[in-house]
Coordinates of N, CA, C and O and ligand atoms in Angstrom, one line a residue:
X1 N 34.6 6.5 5.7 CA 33.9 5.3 6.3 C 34.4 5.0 7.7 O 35.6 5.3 8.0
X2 N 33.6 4.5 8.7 CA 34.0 4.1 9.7 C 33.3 2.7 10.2 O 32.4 2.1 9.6
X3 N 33.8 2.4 11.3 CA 33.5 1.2 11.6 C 32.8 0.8 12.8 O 31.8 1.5 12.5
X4 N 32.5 0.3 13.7 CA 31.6 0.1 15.2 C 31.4 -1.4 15.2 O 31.2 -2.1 14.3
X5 N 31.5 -1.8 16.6 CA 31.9 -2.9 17.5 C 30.2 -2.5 18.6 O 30.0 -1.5 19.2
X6 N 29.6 -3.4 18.5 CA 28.8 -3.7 19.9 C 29.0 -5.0 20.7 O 29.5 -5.9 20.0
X7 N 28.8 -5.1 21.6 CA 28.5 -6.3 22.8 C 27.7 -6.2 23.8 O 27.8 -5.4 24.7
X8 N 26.8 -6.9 23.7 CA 25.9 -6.9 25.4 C 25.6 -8.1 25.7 O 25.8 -8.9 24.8
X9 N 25.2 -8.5 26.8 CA 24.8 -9.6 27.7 C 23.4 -9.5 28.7 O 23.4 -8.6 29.6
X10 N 22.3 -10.4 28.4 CA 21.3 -10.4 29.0 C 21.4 -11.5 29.6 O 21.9 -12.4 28.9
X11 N 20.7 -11.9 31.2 CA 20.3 -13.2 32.4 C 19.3 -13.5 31.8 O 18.6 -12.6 31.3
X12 N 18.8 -15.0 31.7 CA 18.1 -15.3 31.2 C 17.1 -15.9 32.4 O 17.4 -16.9 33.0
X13 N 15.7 -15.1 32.7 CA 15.0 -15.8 33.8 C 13.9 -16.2 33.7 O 13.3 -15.6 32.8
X14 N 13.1 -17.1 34.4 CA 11.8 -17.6 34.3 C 10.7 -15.7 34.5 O 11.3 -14.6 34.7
X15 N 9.2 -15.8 34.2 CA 8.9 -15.0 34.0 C 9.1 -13.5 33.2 O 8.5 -12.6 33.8
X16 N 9.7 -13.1 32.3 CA 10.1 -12.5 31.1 C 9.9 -12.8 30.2 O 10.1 -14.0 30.1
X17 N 9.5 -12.4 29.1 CA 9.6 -12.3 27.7 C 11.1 -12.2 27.3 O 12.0 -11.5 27.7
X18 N 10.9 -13.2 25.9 CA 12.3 -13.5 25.4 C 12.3 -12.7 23.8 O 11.9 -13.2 22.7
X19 N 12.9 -11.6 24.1 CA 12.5 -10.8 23.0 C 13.6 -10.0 22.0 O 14.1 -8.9 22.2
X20 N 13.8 -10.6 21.4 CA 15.4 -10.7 20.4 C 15.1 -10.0 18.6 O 14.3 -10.4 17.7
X21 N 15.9 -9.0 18.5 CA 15.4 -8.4 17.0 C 14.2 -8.3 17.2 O 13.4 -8.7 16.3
X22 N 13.9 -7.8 18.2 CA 11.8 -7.0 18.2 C 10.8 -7.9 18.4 O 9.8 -7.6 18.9
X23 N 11.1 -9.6 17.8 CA 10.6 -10.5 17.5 C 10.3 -11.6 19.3 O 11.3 -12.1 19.8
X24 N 9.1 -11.7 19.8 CA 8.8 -12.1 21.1 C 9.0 -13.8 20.8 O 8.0 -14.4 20.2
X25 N 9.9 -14.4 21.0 CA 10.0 -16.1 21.0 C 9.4 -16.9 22.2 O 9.9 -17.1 23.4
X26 N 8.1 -17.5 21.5 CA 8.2 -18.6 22.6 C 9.7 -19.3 23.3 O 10.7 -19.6 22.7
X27 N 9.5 -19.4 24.5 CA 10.8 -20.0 25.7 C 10.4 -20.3 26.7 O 9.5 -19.5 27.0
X28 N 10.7 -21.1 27.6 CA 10.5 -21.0 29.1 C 11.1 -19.9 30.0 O 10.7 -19.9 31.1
X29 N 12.0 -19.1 29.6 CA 12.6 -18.3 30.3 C 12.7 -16.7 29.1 O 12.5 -16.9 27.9
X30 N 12.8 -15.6 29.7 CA 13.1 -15.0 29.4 C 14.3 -13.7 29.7 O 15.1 -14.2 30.5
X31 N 14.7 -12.3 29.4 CA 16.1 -12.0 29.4 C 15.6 -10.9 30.4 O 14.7 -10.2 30.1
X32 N 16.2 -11.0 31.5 CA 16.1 -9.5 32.8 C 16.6 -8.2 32.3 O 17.7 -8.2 31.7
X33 N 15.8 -6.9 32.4 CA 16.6 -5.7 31.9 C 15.6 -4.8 32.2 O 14.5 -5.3 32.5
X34 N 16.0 -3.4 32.3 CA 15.1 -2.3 32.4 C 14.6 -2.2 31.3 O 13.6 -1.5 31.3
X35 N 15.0 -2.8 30.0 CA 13.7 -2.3 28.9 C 13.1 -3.6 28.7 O 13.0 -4.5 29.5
X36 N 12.8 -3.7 27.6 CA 12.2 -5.1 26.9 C 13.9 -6.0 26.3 O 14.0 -6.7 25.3
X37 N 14.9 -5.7 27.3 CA 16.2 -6.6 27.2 C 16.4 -7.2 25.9 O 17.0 -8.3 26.0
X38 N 16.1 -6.7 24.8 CA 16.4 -6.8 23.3 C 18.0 -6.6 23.2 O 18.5 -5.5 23.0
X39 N 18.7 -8.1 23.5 CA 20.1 -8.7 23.6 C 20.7 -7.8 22.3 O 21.6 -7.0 22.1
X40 N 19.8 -8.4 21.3 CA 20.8 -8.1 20.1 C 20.4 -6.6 19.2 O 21.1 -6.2 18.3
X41 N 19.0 -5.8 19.8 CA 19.1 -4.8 19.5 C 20.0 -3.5 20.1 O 20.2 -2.4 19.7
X42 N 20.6 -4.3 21.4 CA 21.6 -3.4 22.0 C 22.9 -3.6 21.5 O 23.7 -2.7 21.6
X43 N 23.2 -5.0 20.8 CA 24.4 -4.3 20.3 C 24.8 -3.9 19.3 O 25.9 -3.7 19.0
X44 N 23.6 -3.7 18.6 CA 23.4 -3.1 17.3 C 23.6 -1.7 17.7 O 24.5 -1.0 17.2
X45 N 22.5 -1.2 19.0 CA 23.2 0.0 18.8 C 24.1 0.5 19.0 O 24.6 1.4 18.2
X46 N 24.9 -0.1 20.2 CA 26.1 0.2 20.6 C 27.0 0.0 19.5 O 27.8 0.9 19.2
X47 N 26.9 -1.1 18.7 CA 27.9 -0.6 17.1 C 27.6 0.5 16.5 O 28.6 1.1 16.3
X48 N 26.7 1.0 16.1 CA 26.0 2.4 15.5 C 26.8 3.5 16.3 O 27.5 4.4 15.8
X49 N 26.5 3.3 17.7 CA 26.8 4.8 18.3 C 28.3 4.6 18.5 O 29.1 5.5 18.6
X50 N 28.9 3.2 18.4 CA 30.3 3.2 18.3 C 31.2 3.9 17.1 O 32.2 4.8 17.1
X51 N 30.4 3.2 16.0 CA 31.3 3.8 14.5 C 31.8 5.3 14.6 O 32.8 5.8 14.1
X52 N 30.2 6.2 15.6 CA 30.0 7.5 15.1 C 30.8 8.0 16.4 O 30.7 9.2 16.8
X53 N 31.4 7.3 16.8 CA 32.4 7.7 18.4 C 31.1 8.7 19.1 O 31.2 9.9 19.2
X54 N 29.6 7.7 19.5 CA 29.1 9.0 20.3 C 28.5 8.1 21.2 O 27.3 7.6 21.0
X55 N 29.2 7.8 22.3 CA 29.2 6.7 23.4 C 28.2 5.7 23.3 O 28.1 5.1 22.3
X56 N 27.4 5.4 24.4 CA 26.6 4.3 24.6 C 25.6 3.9 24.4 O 25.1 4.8 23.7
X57 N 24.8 3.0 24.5 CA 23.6 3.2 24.9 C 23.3 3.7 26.6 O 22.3 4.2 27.1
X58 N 24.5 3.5 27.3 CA 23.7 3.5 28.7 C 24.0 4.7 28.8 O 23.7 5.2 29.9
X59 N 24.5 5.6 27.9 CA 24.9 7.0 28.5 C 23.5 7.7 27.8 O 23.0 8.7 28.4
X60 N 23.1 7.2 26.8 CA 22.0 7.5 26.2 C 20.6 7.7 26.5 O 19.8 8.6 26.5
X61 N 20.3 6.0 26.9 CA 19.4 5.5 27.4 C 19.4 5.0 28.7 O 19.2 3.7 28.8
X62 N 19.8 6.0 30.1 CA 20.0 5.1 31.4 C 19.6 3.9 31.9 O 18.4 3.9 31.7
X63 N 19.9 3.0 32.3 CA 19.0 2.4 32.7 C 18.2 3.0 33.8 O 17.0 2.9 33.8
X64 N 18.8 3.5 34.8 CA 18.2 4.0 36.2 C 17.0 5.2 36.0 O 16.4 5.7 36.9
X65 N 16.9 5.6 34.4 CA 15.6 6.3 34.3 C 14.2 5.4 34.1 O 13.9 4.4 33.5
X66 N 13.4 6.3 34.7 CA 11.9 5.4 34.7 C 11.5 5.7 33.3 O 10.3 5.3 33.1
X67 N 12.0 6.3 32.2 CA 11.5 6.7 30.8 C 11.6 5.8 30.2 O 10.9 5.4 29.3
X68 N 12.8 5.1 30.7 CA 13.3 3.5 29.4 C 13.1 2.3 30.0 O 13.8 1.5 29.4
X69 N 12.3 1.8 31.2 CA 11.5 1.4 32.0 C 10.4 0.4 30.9 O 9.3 0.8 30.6
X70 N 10.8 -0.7 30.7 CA 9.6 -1.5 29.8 C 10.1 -1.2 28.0 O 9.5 -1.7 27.1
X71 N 11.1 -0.4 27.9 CA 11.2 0.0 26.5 C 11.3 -0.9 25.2 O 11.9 -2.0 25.2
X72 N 10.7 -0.4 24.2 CA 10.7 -1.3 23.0 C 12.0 -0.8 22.1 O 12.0 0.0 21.2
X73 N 12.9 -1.6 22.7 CA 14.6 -1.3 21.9 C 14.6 -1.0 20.6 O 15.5 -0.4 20.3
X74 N 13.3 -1.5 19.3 CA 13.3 -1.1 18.2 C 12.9 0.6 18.2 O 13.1 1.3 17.2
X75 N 12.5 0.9 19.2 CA 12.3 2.5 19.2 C 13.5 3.1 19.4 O 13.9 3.7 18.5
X76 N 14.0 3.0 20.5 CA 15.9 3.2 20.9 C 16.5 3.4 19.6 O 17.2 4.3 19.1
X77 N 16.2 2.2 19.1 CA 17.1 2.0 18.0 C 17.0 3.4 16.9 O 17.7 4.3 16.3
X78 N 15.6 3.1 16.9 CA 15.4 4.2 15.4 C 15.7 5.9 16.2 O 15.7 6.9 15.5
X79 N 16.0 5.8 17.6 CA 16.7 7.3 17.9 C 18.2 7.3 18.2 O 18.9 8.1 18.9
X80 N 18.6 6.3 17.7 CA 20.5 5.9 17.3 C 20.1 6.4 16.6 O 20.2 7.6 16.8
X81 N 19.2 6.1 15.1 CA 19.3 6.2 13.7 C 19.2 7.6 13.7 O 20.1 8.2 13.2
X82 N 18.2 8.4 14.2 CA 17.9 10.1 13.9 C 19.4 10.5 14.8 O 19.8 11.6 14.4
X83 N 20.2 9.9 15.6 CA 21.2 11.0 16.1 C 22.3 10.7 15.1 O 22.9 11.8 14.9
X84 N 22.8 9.9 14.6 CA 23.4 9.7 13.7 C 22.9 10.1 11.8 O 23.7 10.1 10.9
X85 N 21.9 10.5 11.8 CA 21.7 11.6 10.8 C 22.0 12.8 11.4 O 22.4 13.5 10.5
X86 N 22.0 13.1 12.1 CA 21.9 14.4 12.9 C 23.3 14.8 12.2 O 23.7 15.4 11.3
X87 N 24.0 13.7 13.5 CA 25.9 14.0 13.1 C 26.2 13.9 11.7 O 27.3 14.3 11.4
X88 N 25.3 13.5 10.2 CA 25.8 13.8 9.3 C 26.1 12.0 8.8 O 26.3 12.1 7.7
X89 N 26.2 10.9 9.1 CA 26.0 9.8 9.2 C 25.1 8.9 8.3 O 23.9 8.8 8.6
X90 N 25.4 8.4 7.5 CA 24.2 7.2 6.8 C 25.4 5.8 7.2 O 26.6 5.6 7.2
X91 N 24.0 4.9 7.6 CA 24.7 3.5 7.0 C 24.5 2.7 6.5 O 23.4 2.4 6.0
X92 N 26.0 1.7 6.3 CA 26.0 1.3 4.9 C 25.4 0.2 5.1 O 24.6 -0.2 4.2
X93 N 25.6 -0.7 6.2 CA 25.1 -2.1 6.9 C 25.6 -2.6 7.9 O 26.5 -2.0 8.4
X94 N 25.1 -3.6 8.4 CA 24.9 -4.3 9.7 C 25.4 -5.5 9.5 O 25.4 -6.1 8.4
X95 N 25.8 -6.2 11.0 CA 25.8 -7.5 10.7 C 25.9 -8.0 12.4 O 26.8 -7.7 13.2
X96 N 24.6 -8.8 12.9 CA 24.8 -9.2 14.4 C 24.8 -11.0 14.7 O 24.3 -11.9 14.0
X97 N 25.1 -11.1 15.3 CA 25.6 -12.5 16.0 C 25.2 -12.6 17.5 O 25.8 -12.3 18.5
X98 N 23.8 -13.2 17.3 CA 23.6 -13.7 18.7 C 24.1 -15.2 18.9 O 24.4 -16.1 18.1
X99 N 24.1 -14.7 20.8 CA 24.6 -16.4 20.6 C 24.2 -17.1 21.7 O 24.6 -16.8 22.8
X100 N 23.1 -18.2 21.4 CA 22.4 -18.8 22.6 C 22.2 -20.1 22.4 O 22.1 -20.5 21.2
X101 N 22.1 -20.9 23.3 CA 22.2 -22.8 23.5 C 20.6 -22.6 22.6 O 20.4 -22.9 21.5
X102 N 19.9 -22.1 23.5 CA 18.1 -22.4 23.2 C 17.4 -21.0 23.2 O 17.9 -20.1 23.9
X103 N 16.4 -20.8 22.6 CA 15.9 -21.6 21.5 C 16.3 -22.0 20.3 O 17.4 -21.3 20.3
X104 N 16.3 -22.5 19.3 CA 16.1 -22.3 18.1 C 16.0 -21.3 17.6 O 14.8 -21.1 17.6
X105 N 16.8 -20.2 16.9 CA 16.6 -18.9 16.5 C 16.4 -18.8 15.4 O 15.6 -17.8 15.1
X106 N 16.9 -19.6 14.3 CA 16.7 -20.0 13.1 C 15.0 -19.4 12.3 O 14.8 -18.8 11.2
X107 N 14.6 -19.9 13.0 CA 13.2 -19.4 12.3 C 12.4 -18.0 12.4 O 11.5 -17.4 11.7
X108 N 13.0 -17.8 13.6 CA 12.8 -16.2 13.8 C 13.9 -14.9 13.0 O 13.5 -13.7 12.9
X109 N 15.3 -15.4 12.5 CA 15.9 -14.4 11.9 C 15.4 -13.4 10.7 O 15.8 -12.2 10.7
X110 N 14.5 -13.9 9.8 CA 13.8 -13.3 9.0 C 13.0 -12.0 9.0 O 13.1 -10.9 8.4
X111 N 12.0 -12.5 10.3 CA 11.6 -11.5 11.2 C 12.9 -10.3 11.5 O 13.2 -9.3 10.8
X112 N 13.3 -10.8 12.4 CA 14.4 -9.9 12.8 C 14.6 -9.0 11.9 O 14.3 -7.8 12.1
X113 N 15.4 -9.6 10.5 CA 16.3 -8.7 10.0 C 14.8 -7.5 9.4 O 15.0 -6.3 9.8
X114 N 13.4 -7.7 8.7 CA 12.8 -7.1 8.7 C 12.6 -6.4 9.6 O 12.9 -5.3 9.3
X115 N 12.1 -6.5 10.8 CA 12.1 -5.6 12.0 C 13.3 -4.3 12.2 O 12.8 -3.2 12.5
X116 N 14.6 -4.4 12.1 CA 15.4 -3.8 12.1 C 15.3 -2.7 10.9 O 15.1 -1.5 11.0
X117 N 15.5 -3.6 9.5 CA 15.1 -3.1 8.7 C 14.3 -1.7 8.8 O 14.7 -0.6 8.4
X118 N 12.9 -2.2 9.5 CA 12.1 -0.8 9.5 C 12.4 0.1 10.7 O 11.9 1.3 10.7
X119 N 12.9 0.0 11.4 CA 13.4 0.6 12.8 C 14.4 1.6 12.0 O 14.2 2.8 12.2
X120 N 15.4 1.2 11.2 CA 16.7 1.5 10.3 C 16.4 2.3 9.6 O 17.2 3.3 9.6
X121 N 15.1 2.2 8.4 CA 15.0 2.8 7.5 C 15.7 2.5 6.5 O 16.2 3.3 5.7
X122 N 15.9 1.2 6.4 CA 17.1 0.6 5.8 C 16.7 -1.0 4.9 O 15.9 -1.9 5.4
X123 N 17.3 -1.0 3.6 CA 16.8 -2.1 3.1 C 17.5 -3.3 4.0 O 18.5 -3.2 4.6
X124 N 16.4 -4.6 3.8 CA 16.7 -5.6 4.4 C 18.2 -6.3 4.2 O 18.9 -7.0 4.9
X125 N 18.3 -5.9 2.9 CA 19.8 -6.4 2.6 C 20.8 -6.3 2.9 O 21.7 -7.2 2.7
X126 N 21.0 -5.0 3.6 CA 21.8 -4.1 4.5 C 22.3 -4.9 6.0 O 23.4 -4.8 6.5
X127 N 21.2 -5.7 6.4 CA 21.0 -6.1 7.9 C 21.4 -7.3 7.7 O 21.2 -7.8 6.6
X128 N 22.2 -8.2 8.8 CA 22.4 -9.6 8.4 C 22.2 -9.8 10.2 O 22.8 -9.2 11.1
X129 N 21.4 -10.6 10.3 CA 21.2 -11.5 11.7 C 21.5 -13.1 11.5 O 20.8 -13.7 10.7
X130 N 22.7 -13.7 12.4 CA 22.9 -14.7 12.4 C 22.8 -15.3 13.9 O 22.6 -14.4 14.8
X131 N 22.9 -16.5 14.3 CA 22.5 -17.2 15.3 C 23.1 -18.3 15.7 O 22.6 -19.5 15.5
X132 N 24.6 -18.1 16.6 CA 25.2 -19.4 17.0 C 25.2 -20.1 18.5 O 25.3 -19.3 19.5
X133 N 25.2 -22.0 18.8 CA 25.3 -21.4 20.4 C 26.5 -21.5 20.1 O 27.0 -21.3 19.0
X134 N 27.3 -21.8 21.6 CA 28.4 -21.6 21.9 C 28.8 -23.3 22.4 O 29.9 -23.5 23.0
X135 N 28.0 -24.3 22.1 CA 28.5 -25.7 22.0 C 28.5 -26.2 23.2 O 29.2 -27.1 23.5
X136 N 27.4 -25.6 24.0 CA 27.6 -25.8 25.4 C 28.4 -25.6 26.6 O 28.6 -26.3 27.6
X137 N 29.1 -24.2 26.2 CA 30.2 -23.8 26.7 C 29.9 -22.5 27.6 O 29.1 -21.6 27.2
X138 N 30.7 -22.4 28.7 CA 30.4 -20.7 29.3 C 28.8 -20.8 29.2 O 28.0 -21.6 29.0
X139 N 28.8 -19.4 29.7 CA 27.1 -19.1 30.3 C 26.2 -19.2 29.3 O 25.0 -19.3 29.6
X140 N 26.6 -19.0 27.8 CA 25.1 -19.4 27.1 C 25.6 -20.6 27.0 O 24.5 -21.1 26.9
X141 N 26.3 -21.4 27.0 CA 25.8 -22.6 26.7 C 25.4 -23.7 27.8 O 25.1 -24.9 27.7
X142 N 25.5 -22.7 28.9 CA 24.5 -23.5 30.5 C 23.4 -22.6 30.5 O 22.8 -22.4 31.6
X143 N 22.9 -21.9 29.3 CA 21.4 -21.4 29.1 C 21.4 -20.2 30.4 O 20.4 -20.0 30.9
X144 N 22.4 -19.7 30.8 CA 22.2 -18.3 32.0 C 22.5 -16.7 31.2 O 22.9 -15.7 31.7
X145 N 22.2 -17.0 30.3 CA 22.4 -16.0 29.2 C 22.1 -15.9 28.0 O 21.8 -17.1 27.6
X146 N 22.0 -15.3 27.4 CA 21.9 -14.7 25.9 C 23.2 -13.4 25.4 O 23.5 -12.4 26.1
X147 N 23.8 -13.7 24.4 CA 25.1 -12.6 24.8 C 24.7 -12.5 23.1 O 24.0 -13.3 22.5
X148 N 25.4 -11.2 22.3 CA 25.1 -10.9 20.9 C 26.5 -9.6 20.7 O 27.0 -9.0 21.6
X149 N 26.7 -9.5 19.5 CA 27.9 -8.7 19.1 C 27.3 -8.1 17.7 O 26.2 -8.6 17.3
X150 N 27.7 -7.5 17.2 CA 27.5 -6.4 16.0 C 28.6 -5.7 15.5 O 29.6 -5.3 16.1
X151 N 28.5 -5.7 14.6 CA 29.7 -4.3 13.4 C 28.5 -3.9 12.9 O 27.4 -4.4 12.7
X152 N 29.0 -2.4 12.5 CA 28.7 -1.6 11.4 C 29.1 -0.9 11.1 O 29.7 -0.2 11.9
X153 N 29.1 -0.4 9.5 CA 29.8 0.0 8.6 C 29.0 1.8 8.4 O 27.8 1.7 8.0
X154 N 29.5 3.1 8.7 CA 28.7 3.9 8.3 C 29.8 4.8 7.2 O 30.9 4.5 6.7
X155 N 28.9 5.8 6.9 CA 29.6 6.8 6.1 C 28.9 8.3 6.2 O 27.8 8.7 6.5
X156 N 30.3 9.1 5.9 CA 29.5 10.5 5.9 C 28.3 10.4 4.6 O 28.2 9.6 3.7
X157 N 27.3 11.6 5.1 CA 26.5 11.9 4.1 C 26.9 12.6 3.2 O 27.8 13.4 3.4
X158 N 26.2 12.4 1.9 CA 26.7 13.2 0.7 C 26.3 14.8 1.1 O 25.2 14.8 1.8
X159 N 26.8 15.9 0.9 CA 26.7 17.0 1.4 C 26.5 18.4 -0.1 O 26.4 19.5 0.1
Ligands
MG201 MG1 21.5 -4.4 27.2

């Protein structure tokens, strides 16, 4: 068994879509990025490709290429998941923590963890999406951000 750590940080700006676990949230602002800035699908991956020590997302997915230009992170994601079968890799589960003043995330987590879910190939049970702000403190809690963290738990395949 091994283990994996993600973190990322998206700017939160007028004109964008606010698009978190796949799921598009009404907001007045939304997150700046070369893809579709899916805060907490990047640190999902980056936990995934962490566990399996096989670097980044950005070493994966450049940003400075025009291919990942508009990207839908639930796709990214599900080609974490094929490189990590590749290396021999299943996993066992997930667990992410965004963390933002606004919106209300609450009602969208359900979504989420489904969305992942199918990106994963993975039962819902597996996935845990939680949602805290930060109490008004630091940059999400002056709303100039969206920031999210992840673990996950993998294991070799049965062979
Ligand atoms: Mg990112």
């Amino acid at each position: 068994m091994r283990i994996g750590h993600g973190y990322d940080v998206h700017r939160l700006v007028p004109g964008r879509k606010l698009i978190l676990g796949g799921v598009e949230i009404p907001h007045h602002l939304g997150l700046l990025g070369h893809s579709d800035a899916d805060v907490a699908a990047h640190a999902l991956m980056d936990a995934l490709l962490g566990a399996a020590a096989l670097g980044d997302i950005g070493q994966h997915f450049p940003d400075n290429d025009p291919a990942y230009a508009g990207s839908d992170s639930l796709v990214l994601l599900g080609k974490v998941m094929d490189l990590l079968a590749r290396e021999g890799w299943r996993v066992e589960n997930v667990d992410v923590t965004i963390l933002a003043q606004k919106p209300k995330l609450m009602p969208h987590i359900p979504q989420m963890r489904q969305n992942f879910s199918r990106a994963m190939g993975l039962p819902v049970t597996a996935i845990s999406v939680k949602a805290t702000t930060e109490e008004r403190l630091g940059f999400t809690g002056a709303e100039q951000g969206i920031a999210a963290h992840a673990v996950a738990l993998i294991e070799t395949l049965d062979r």
